[in-house]
Short mmCIF file of C-alpha atoms in Angstrom, two decimals:
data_model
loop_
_atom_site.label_atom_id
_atom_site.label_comp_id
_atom_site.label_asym_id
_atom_site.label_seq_id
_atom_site.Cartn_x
_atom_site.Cartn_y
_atom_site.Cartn_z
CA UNK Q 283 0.00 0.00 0.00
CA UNK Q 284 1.34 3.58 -0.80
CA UNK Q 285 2.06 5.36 2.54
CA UNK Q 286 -0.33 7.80 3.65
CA UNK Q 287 0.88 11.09 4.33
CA UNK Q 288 1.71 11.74 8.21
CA UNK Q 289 -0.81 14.44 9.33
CA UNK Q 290 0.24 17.59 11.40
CA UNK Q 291 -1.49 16.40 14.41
CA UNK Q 292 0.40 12.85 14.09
CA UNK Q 293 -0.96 9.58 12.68
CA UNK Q 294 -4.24 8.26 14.07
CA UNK Q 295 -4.89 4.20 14.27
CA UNK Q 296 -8.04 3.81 14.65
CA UNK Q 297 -8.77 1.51 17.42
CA UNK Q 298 -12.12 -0.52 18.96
CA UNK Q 299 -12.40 2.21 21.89
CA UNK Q 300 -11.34 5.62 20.67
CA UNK Q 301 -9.04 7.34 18.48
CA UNK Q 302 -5.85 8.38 20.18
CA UNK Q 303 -2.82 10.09 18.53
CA UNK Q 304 -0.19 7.46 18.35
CA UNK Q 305 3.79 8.67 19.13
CA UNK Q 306 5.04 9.43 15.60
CA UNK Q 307 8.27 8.35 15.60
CA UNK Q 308 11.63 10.44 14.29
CA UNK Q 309 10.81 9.75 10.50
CA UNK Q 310 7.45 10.70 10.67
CA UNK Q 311 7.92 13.21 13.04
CA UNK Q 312 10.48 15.02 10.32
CA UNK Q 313 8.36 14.04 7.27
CA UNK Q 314 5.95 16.42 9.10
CA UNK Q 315 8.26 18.90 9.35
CA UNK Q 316 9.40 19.15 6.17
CA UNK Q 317 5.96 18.94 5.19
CA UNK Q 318 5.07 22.27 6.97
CA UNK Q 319 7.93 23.57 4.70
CA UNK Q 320 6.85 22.91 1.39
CA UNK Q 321 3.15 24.07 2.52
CA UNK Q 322 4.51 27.75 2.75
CA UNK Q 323 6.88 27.55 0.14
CA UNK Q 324 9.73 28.30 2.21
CA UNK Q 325 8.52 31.25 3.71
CA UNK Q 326 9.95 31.25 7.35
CA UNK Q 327 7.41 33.63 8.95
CA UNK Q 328 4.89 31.14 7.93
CA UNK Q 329 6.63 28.31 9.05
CA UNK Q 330 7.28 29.68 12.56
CA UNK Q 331 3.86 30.26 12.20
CA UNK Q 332 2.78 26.66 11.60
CA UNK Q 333 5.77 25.25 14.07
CA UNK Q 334 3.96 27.20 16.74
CA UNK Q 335 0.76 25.90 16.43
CA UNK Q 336 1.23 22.41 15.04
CA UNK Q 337 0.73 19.53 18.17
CA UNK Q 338 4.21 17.21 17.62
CA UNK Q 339 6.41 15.64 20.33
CA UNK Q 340 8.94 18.54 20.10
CA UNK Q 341 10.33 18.04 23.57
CA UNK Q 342 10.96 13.86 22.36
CA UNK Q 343 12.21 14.92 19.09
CA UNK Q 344 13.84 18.03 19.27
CA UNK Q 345 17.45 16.89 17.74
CA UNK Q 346 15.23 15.98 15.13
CA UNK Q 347 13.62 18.95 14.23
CA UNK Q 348 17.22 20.69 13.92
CA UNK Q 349 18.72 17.64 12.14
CA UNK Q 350 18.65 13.80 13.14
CA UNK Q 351 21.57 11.34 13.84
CA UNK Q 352 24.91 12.72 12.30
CA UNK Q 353 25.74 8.56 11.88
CA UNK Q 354 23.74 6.63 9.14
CA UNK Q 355 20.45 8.19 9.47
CA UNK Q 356 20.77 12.04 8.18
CA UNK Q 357 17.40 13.74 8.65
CA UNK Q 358 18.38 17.02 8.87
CA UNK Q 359 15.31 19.31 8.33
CA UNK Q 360 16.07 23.29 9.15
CA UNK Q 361 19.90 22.79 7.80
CA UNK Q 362 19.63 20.16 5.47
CA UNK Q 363 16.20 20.14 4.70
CA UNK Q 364 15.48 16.48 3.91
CA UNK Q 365 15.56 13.31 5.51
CA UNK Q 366 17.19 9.80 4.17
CA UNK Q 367 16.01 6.35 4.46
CA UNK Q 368 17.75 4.47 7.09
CA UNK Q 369 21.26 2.75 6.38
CA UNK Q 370 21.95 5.32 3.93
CA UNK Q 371 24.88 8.16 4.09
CA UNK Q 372 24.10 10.47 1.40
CA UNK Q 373 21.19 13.05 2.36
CA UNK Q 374 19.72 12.37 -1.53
CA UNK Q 375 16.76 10.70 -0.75
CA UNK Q 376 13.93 10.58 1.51
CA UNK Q 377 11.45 13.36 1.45
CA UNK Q 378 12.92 16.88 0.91
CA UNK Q 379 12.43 20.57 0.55
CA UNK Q 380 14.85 23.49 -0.75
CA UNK Q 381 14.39 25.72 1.52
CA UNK Q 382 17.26 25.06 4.55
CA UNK Q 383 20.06 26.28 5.25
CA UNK Q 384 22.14 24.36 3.48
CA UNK Q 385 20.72 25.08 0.37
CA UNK Q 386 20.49 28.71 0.08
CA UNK Q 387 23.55 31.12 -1.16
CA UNK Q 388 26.85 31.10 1.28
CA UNK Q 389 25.52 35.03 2.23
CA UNK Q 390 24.35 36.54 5.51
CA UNK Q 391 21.32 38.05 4.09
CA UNK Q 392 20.15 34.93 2.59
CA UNK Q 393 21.04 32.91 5.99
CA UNK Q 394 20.22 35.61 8.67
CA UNK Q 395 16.01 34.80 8.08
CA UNK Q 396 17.12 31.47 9.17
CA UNK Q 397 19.03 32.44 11.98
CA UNK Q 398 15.76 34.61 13.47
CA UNK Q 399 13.10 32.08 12.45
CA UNK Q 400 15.23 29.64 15.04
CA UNK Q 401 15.06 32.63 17.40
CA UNK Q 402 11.14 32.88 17.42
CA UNK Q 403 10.90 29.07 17.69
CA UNK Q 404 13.26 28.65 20.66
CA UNK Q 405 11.39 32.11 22.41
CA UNK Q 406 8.39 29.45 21.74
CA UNK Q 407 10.08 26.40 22.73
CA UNK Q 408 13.14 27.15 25.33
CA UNK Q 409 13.83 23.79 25.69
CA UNK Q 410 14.86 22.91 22.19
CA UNK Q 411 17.78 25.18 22.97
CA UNK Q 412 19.41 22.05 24.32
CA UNK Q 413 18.75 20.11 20.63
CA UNK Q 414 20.22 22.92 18.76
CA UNK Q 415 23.64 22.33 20.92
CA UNK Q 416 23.82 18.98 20.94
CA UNK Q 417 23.20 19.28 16.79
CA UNK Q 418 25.61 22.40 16.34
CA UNK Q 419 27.95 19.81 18.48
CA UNK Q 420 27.55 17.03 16.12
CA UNK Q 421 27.57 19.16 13.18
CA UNK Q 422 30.93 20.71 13.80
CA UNK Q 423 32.68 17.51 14.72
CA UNK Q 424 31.57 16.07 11.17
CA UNK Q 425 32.91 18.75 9.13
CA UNK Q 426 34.19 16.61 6.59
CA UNK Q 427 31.28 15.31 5.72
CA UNK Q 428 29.86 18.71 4.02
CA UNK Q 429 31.47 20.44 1.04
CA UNK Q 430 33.40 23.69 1.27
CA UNK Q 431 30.41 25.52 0.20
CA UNK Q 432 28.49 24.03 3.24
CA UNK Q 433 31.07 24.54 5.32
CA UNK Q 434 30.90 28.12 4.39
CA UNK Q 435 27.35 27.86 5.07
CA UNK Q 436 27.86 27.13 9.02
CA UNK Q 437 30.28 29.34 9.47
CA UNK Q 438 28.07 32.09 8.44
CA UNK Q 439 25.19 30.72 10.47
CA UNK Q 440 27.42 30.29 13.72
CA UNK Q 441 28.43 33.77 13.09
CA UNK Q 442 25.03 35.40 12.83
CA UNK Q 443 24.24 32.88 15.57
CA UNK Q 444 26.59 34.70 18.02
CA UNK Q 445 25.62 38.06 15.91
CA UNK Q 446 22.11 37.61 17.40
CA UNK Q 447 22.48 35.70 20.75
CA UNK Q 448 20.87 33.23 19.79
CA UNK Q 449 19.68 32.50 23.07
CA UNK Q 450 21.66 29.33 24.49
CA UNK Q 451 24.14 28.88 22.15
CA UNK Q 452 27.58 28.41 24.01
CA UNK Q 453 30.56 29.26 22.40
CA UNK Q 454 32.12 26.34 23.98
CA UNK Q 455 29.95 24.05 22.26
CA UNK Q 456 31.57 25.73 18.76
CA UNK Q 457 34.91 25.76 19.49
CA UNK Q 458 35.70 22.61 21.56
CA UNK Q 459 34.69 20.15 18.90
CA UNK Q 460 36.44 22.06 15.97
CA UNK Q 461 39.42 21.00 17.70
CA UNK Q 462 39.20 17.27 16.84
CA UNK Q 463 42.85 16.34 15.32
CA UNK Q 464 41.61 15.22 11.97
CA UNK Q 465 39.67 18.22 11.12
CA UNK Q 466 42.43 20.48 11.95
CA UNK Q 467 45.16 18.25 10.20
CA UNK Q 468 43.01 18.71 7.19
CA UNK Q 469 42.90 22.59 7.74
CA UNK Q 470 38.99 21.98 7.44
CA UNK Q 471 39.00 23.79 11.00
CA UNK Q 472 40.99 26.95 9.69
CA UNK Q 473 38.70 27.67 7.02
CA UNK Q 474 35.68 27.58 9.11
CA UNK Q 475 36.88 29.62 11.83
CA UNK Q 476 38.38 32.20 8.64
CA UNK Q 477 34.90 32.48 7.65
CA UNK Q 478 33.93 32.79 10.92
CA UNK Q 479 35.78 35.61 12.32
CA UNK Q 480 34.80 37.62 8.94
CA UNK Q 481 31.41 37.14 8.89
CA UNK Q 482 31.24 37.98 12.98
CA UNK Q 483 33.37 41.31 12.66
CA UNK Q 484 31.51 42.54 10.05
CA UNK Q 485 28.50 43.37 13.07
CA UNK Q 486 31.12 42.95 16.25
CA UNK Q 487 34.03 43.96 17.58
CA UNK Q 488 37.28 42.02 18.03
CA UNK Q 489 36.86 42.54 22.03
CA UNK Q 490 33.41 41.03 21.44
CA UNK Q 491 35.12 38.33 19.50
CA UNK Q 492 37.70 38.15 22.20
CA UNK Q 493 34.73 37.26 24.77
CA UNK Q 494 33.31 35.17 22.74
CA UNK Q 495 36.67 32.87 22.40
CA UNK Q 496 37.64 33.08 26.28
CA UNK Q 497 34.15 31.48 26.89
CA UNK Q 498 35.13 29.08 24.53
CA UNK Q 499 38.56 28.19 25.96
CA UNK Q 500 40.58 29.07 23.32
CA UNK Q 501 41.63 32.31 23.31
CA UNK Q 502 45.18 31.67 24.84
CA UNK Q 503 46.21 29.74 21.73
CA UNK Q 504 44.60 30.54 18.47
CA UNK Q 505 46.96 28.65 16.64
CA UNK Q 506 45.65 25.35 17.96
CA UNK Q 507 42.91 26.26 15.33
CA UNK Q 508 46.29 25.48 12.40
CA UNK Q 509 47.14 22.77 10.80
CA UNK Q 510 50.46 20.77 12.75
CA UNK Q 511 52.66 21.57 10.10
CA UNK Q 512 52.17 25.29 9.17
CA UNK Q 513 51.42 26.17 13.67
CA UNK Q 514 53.58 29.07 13.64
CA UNK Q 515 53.09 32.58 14.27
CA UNK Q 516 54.37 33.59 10.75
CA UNK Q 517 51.31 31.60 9.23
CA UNK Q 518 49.13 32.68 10.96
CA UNK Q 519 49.84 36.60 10.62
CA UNK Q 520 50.85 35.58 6.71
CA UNK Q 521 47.05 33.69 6.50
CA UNK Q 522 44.81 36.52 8.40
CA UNK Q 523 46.42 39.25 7.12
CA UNK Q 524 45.28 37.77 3.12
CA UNK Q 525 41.99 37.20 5.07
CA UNK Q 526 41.71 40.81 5.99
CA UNK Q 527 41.59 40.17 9.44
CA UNK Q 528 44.47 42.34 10.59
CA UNK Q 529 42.84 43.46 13.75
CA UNK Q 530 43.12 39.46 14.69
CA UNK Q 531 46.74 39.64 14.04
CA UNK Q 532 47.95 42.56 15.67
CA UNK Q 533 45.58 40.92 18.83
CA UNK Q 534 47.62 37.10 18.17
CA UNK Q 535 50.79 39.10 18.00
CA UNK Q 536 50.77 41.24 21.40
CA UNK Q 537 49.32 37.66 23.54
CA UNK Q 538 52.47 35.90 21.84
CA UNK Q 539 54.83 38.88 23.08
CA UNK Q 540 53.17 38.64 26.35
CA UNK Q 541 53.42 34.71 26.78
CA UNK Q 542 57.17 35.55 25.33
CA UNK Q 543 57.80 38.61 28.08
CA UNK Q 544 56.13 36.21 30.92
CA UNK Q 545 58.65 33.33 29.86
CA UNK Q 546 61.34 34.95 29.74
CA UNK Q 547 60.66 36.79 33.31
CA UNK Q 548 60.28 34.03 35.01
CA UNK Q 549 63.46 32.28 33.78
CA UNK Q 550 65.22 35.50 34.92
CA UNK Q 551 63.54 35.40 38.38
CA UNK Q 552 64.82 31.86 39.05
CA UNK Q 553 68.13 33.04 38.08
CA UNK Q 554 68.42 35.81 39.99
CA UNK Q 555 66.80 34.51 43.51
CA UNK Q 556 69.32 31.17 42.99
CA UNK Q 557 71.78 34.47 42.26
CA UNK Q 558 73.38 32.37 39.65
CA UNK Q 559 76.68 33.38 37.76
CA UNK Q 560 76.11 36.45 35.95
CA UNK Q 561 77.50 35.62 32.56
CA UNK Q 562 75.40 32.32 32.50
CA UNK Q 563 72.56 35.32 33.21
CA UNK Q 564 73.53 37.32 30.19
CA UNK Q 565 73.25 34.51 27.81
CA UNK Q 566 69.99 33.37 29.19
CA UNK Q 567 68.66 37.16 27.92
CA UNK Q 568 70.35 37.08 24.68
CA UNK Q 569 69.32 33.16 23.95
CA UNK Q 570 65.11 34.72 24.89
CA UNK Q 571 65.69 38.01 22.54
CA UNK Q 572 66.73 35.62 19.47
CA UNK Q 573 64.24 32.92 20.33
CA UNK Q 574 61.67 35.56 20.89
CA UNK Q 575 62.43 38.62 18.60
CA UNK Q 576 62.18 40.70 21.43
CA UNK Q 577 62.61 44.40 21.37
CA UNK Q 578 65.90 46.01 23.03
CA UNK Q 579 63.02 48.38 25.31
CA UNK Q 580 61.14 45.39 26.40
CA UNK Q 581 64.11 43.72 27.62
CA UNK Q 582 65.27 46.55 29.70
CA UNK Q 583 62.12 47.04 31.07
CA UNK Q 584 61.71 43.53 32.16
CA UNK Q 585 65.42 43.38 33.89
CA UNK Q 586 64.77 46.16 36.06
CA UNK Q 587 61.46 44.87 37.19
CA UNK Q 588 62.83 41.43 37.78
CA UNK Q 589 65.98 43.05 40.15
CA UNK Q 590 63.60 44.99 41.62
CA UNK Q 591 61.44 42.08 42.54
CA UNK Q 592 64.07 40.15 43.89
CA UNK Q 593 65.00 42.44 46.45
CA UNK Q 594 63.92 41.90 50.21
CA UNK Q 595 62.16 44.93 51.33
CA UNK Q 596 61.42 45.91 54.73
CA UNK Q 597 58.01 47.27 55.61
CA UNK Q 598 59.50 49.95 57.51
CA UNK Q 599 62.96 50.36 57.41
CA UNK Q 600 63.53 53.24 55.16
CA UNK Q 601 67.85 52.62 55.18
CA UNK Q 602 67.56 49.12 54.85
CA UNK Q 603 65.25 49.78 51.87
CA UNK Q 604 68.23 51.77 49.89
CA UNK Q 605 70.64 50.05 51.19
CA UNK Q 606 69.01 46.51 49.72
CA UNK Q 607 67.97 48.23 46.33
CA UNK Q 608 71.67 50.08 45.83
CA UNK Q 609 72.91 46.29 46.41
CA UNK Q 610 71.15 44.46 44.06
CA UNK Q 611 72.06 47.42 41.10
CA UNK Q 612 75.82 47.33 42.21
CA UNK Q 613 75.62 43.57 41.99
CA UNK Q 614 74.18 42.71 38.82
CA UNK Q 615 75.47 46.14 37.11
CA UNK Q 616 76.90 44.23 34.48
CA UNK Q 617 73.75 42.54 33.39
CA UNK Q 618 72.32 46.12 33.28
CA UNK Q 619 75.22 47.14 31.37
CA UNK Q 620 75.44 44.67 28.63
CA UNK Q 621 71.50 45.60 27.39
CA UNK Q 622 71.53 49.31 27.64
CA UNK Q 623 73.86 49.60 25.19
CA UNK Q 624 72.51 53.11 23.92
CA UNK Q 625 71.18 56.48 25.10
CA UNK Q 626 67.31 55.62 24.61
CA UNK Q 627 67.84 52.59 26.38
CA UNK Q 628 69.56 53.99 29.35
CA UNK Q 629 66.84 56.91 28.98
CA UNK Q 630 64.16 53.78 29.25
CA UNK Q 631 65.64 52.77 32.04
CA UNK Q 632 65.58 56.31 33.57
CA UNK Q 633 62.04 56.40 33.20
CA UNK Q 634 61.89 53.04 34.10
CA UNK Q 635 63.01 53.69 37.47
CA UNK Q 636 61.24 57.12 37.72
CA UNK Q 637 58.27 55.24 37.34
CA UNK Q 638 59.00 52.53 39.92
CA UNK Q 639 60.00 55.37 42.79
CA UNK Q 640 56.77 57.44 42.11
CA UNK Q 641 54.32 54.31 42.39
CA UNK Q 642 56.61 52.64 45.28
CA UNK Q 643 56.41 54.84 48.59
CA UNK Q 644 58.94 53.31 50.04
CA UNK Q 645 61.61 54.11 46.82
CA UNK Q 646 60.13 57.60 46.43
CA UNK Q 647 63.27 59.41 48.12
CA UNK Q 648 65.29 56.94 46.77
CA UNK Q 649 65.51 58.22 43.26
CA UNK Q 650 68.42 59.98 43.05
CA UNK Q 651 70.49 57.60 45.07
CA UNK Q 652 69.54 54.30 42.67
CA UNK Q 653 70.15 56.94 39.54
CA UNK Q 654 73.89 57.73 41.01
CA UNK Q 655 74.38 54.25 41.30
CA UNK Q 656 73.59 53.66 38.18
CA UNK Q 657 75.99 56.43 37.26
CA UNK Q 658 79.10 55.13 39.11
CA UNK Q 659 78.50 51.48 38.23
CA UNK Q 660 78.68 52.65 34.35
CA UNK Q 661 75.02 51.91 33.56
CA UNK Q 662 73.73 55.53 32.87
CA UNK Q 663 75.82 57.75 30.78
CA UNK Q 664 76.40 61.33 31.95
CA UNK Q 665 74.60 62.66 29.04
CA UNK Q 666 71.56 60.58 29.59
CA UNK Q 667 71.24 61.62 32.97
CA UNK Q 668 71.73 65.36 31.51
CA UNK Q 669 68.84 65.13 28.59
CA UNK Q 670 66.70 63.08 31.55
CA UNK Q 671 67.09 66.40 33.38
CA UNK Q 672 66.76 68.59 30.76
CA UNK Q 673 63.62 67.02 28.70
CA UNK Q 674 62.30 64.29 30.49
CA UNK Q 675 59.21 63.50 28.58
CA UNK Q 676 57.57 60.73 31.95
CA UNK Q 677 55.25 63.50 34.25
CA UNK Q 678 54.95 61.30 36.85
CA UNK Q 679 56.45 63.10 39.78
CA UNK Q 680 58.92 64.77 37.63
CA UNK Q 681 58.74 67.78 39.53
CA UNK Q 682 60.36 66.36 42.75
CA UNK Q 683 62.67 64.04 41.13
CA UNK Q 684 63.96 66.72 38.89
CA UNK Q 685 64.64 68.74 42.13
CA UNK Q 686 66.13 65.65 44.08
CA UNK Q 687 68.29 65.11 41.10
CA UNK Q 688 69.63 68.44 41.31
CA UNK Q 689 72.71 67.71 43.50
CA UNK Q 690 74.03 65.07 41.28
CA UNK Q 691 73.66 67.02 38.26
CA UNK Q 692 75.18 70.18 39.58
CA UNK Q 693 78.36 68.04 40.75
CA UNK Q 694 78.29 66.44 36.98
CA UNK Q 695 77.96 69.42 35.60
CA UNK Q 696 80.78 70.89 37.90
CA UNK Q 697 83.29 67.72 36.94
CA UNK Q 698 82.57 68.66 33.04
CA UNK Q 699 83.96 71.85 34.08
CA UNK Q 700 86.74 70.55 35.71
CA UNK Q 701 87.88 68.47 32.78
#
């Protein structure tokens, strides 16, 4: 016998006592669905319309409605828009109709109605938002099962997902299963998050985008989302840059330097506290500017706070305070020495230490003992010290360390005179 049609209010068996509506099961249930498609020719305020009103098991069937089983039986109805017989991989047969998501043009405008007519239905229905995970879930961990245009497809519906809030949509359920090693290895991953971050920043911002990645866990490495063989930073800036996503670049770039700063502080900290030899010291620096690219400034920057640190202060001992901070620059003077090797970097470290006596109370009078110091152990040229004095460009406090340098300059200025 041909099969009947499923009816929107399920199929009734007629039985010796009364009618009752008998469970439809997934096929049924999605031939119904698809059904209420093809009655409104697509058109998704209708549909929501219908979805509202029609009386199916949505709460039994809910991975259903958004698609069925990612394994053998594809029933996808608002992506794919068709269902297949059982035992078969190719979503070809089975009832179908043209209007999902994975048939219309890769754009946003064409894919955006989709994105709100799931909106309406989960305002409706909140607890399909579950379904739509655990689909999104599956979909993204089968990648390689859609083509490239598809792919495109759910990128751009992810996006305007996040675009929208769709409500209940965690970004964690995106980005944790794109990182399965075969769809990386194949680079299916980088595409998807390519078209991804375009088709978000076109409505967001890259903070927003930011967010959106720390709540899925993978901000802190975004070139886990690369292929094994081209994970470097060089591809990455090469590929996003062609992309257009500069923005994402310049963000990758600074939370490499920092991971590179961080690493290379805390190899200097163990140094220092085990107050290893200072030459071994020296090459540990130069070994984490070549490895790391690291600017001359940064490096300067980072020695002085990690000397600094070192030192045992007392909480109220103002003498023992200098006399602890003028030991530590006499001792490792040399490791000072060897990286200021130029006016602007002995004028960073100037400021450097200008900076750390104005936010430090207990260094604030010691300014222009740690700067003579610096003088006498060779670190700070006289001329630096001069043009510090002279044009300063760092505000903070200037006033009174200007006037507490005054001494020492005078007395420079005196021996220039002398000479």
């Amino acid at each position: 016998t041909s099969k009947e049609k499923p009816t929107l209010g399920g199929t009734r068996i007629k039985t010796r006592k009364r009618n009752i509506a008998a469970p439809l099961d997934p096929a049924s249930f999605s031939d119904a669905v698809v059904q209420i498609y093809l009655d409104n020719d697509g058109d998704l305020e209708l549909v929501a319309k219908s979805v509202e009103s029609i009386d199916l098991d949505f709460s039994r069937y809910g991975d259903t409605f958004f698609e069925a089983s990612c394994l053998n039986l594809w029933k996808y109805v608002v992506f794919i828009g068709v269902r297949t017989q059982p035992g078969t991989t190719k979503p070809d047969e089975g009832e179908h109709h043209p209007y999902s998501v994975l048939e219309c043009e890769p754009k946003r405008e064409v894919i955006l109605p989709h994105v709100i007519y799931i909106q309406k239905v989960l305002r409706r229905r909140p607890f399909l938002i579950k379904s739509l995970e655990n689909v999104m879930r599956r979909f993204l961990q089968s990648l390689e099962l859609f083509e490239e245009d598809e792919r495109k497809k759910l990128a751009i519906f992810t996006a305007l997902a996040f675009s929208q809030k769709l409500s209940g949509l965690p970004p964690e359920t995106v980005f944790q299963p794109l990182l399965k090693d075969n769809l990386v290895t194949k680079g299916l991953v980088l595409s998807f998050v390519t078209d991804f971050f375009k088709e978000y920043l076109i409505d967001n911002s890259l903070d927003d985008l930011i967010s959106i990645l720390k709540r899925g866990k993978v901000e802190d490495n975004l070139l886990n989302f690369l292929p094994p063989a081209k994970r470097s930073n060089e591809f990455f800036t090469e590929h996003f840059n062609k992309e257009g996503l500069s923005t994402l670049v310049e963000y990758n770039e600074k939370k490499m330097f920092e991971v590179k700063l961080k690493e290379m502080k805390s190899a200097l900290t163990t140094q220092i506290t085990e107050e290893a030899d200072i030459a071994d010291v020296i090459e540990t620096v130069k070994q984490q500017i070549k490895d790391a690219k690291l600017p001359d400034i940064e490096v300067v920057r980072v020695l002085w706070d990690v000397l600094m640190d070192a030192v045992q202060w007392s909480g109220k001992n103002q003498q023992q305070n200098a006399n602890s901070a003028l030991r530590q620059v006499k001792t490792w003077a040399e490791l000072l020495n060897t990286f200021c090797s130029n006016g602007n970097l002995e004028l960073e470290l100037m400021y450097k230490v200008q900076m750390q006596c104005y936010e430090d109370a207990k260094l604030m009078k010691l300014f222009p003992e740690i700067i003579r110091s610096l003088y006498d152990q060779d670190v700070l040229a006289e001329d630096t010290i001069l043009h510090w004095f002279q044009k300063g460009s760092n505000t903070k406090g200037r006033q009174n360390f200007v006037k507490a340098l005054e001494p020492l300059v005078k007395w420079l200025e005196e021996a220039e005179e002398e000479e």
